[in-house]
Short mmCIF file of C-alpha atoms and ligand atoms in Angstrom, two decimals:
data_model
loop_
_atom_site.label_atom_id
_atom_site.label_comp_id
_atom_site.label_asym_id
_atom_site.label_seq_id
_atom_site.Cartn_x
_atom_site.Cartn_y
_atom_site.Cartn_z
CA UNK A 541 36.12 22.30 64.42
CA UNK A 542 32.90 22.79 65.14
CA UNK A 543 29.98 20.09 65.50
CA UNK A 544 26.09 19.37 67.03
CA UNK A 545 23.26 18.95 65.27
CA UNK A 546 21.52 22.42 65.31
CA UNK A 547 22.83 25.02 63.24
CA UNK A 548 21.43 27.87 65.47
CA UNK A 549 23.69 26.82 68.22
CA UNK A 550 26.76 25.91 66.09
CA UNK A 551 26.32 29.35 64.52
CA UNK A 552 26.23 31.04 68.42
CA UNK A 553 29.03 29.24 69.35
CA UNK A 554 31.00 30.14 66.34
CA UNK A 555 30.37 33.53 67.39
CA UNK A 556 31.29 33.34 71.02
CA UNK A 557 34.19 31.42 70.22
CA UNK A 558 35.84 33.60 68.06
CA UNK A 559 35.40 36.67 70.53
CA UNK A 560 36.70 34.60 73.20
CA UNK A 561 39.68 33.23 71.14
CA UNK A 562 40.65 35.34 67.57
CA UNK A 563 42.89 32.74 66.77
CA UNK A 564 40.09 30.94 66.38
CA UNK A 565 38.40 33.86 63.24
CA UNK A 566 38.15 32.55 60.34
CA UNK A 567 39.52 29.11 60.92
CA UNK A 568 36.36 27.35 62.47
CA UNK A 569 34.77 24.68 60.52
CA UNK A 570 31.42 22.64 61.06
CA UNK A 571 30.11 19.55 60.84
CA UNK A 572 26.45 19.23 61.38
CA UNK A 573 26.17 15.14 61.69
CA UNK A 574 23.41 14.24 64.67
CA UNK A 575 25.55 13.96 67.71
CA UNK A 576 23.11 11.90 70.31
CA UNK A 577 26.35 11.67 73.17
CA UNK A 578 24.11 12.95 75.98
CA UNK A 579 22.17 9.95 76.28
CA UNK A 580 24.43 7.39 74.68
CA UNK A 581 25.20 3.97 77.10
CA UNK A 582 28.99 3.23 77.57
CA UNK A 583 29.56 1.44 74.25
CA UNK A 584 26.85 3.14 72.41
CA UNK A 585 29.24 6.52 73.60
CA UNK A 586 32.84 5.21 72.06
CA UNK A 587 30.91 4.36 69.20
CA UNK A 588 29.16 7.45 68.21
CA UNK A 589 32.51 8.99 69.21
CA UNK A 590 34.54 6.94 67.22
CA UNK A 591 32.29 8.01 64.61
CA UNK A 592 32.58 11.89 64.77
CA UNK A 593 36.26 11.99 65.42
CA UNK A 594 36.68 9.60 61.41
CA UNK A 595 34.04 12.37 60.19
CA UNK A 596 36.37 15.39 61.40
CA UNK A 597 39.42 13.90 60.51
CA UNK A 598 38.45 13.14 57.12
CA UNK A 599 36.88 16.67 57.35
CA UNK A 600 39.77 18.62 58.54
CA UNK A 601 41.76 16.42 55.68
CA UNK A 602 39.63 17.68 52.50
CA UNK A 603 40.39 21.40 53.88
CA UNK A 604 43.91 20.28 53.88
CA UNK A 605 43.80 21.49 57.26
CA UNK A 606 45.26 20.18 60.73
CA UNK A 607 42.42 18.98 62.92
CA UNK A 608 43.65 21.04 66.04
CA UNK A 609 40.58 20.31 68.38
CA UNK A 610 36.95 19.79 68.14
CA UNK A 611 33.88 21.59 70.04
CA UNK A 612 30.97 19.41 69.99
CA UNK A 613 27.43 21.28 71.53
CA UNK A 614 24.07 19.79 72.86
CA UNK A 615 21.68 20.79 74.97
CA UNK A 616 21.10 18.59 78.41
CA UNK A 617 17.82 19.81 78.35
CA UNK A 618 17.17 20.01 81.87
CA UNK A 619 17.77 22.41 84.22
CA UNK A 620 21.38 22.33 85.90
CA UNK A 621 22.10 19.70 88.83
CA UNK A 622 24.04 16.43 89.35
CA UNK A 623 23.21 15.04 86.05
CA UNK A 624 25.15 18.49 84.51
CA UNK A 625 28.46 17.13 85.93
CA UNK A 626 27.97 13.84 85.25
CA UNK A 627 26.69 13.80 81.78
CA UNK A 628 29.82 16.15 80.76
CA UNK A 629 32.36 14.55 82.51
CA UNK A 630 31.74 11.00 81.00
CA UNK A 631 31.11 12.69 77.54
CA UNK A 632 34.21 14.97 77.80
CA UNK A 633 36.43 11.91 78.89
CA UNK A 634 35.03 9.75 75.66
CA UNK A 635 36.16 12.17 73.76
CA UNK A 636 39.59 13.41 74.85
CA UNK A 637 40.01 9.69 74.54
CA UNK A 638 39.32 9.59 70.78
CA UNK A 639 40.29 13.25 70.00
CA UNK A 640 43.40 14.06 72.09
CA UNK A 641 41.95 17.80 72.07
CA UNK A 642 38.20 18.04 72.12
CA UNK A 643 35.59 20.30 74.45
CA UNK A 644 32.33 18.98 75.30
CA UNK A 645 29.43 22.22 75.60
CA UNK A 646 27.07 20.95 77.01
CA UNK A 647 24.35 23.92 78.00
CA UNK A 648 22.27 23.70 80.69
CA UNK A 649 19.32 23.76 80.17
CA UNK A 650 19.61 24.86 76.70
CA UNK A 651 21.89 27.69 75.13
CA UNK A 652 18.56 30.16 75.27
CA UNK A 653 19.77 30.03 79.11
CA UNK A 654 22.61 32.03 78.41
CA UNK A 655 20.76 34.58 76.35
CA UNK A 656 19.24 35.29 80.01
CA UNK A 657 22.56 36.50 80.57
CA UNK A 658 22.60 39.38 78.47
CA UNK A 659 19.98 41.87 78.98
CA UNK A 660 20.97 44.61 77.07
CA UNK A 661 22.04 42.79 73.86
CA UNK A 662 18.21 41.08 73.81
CA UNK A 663 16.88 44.84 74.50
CA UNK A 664 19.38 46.23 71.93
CA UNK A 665 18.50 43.15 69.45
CA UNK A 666 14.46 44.46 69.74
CA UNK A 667 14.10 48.00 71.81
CA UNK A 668 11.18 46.58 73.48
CA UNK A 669 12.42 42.96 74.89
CA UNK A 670 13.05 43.27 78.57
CA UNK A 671 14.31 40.53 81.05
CA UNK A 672 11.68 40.80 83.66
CA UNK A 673 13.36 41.04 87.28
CA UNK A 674 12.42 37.96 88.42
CA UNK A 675 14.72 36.20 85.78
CA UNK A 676 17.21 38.80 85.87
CA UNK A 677 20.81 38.04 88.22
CA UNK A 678 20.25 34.92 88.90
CA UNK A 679 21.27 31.49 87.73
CA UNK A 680 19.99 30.97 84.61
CA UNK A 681 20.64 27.76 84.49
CA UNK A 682 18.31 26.64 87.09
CA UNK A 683 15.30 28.54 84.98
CA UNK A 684 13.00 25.85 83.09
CA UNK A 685 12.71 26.14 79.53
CA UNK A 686 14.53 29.68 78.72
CA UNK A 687 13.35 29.34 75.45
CA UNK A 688 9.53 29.81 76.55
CA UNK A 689 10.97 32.32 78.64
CA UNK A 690 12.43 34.28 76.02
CA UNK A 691 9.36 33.67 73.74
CA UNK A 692 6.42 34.73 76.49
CA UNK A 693 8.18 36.95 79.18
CA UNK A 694 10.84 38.95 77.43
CA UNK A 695 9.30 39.49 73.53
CA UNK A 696 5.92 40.13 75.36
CA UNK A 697 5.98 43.42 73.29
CA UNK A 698 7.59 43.69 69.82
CA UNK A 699 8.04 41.30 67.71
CA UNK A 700 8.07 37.33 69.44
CA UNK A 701 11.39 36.15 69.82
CA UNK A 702 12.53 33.24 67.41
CA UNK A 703 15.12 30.48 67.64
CA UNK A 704 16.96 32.35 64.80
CA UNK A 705 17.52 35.47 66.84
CA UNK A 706 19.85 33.65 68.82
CA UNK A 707 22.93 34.20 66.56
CA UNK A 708 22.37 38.17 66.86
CA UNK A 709 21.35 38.56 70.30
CA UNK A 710 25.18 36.36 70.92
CA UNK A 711 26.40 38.92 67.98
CA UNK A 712 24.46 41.91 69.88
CA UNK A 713 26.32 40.70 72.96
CA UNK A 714 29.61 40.71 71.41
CA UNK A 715 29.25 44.59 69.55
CA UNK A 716 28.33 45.81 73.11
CA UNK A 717 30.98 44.42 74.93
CA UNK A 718 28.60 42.80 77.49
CA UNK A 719 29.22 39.21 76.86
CA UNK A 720 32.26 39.85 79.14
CA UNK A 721 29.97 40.84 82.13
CA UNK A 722 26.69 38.38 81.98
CA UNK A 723 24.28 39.32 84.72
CA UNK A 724 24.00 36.04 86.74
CA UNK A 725 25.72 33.07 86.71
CA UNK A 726 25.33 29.45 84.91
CA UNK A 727 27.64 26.72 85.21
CA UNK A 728 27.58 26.12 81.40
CA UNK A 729 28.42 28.84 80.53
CA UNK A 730 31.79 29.68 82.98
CA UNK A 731 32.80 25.94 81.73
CA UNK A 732 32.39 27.16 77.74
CA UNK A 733 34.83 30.14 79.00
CA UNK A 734 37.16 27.57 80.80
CA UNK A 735 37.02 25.62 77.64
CA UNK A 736 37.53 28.51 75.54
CA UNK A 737 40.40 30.21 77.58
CA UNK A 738 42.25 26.72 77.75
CA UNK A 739 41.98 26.11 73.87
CA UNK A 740 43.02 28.79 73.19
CA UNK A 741 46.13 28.52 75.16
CA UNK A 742 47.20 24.94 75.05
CA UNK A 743 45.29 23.39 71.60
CA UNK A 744 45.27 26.70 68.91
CA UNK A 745 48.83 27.77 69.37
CA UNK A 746 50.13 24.15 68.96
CA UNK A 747 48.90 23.89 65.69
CA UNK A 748 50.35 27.61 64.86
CA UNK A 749 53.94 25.99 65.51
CA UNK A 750 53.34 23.04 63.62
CA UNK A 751 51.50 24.87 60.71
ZN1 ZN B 1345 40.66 22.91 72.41
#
């Protein structure tokens, strides 16, 4: 199961997901409630957590469906540091707690970052949008606001780049085989692999047996 509150980035995740795990094809579902975790207190956090893992259940229970384990996305919106690791961590325990199986993405500073990543799927996406060099192999996570970025220095020529594209360019990525080899680095995104890599092992195949 899917959930966060913009359907841009649940869409983009879908997408990376399923290329990272095809168990996962066809058998993602989404919930779009407002997830504020990031910022939540202590109790405020179980709460809201509490919350989503009632709405997935009784989710995953109207598709008739075991709820095998839950993705939930925001953006930190900031660029990567200390906060990265300590936002995630406390967010990823409250929700193991509740969940059993669950993945906090957490994208630093917002999932545009990772579209840094993947020069030739933006150029392939739009012939003219080019990744100028100085954001080019390096960690795109420690580049403020990617989307600005993405709007003003790579879409200088052609059409402007839109939130919406982001589905695609991920798709783009994908059909070109390059979302295997991002040039750069960013935290977020090797933990989304992690995350992906270990669901796919330890939380998808359970629910194959018991299914
Ligand atoms: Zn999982």
């Amino acid at each position: 199961m899917l959930a966060g509150e913009d359907s841009n980035d649940r869409k983009s995740l879908r997408i990376l997901l399923e290329e990272f795990c095809p168990q996962m094809r066809g058998r993602l579902v989404e919930i779009n409630d407002k997830v504020r975790l990031r910022d939540a207190t202590q109790g405020t956090l179980s709460a809201r957590v509490d919350v989503l893992a009632k709405k997935a259940r009784a989710r995953a229970s109207r598709e008739n469906a075991e709820l095998a384990c839950v993705f939930v996305h925001e953006d930190l919106d900031r660029i990567d540091g200390e906060m990265y690791i300590t936002v995630r961590d406390r967010v990823q325990k409250a929700l193991i707690d509740a969940l059993g199986s669950a993945h906090y993405v957490l994208s630093v500073e917002e999932m545009e970052a990772w579209l840094l990543l993947f020069p030739d799927a933006l150029a392939g996406m739009v012939s003219s949008w080019k990744v100028p060099a100085q954001y080019r192999n390096r960690d795109t996570g420690s580049i403020a606001d990617p989307k600005k970025v993405l709007m003003r220095s790579v879409s200088k020529s052609g059409r402007p780049y839109r939130e919406s594209d982001a589905p695609a360019v991920f798709g783009k990525a994908v059909a070109l085989g390059c979302v295997h080899k991002p040039v750069g680095t960013n935290r977020s995104w090797n933990q989304l692999r992690t995350d992906a890599s270990d669901c796919c092992q330890q939380h998808i195949p359970r629910m194959r047996r018991s299914s």
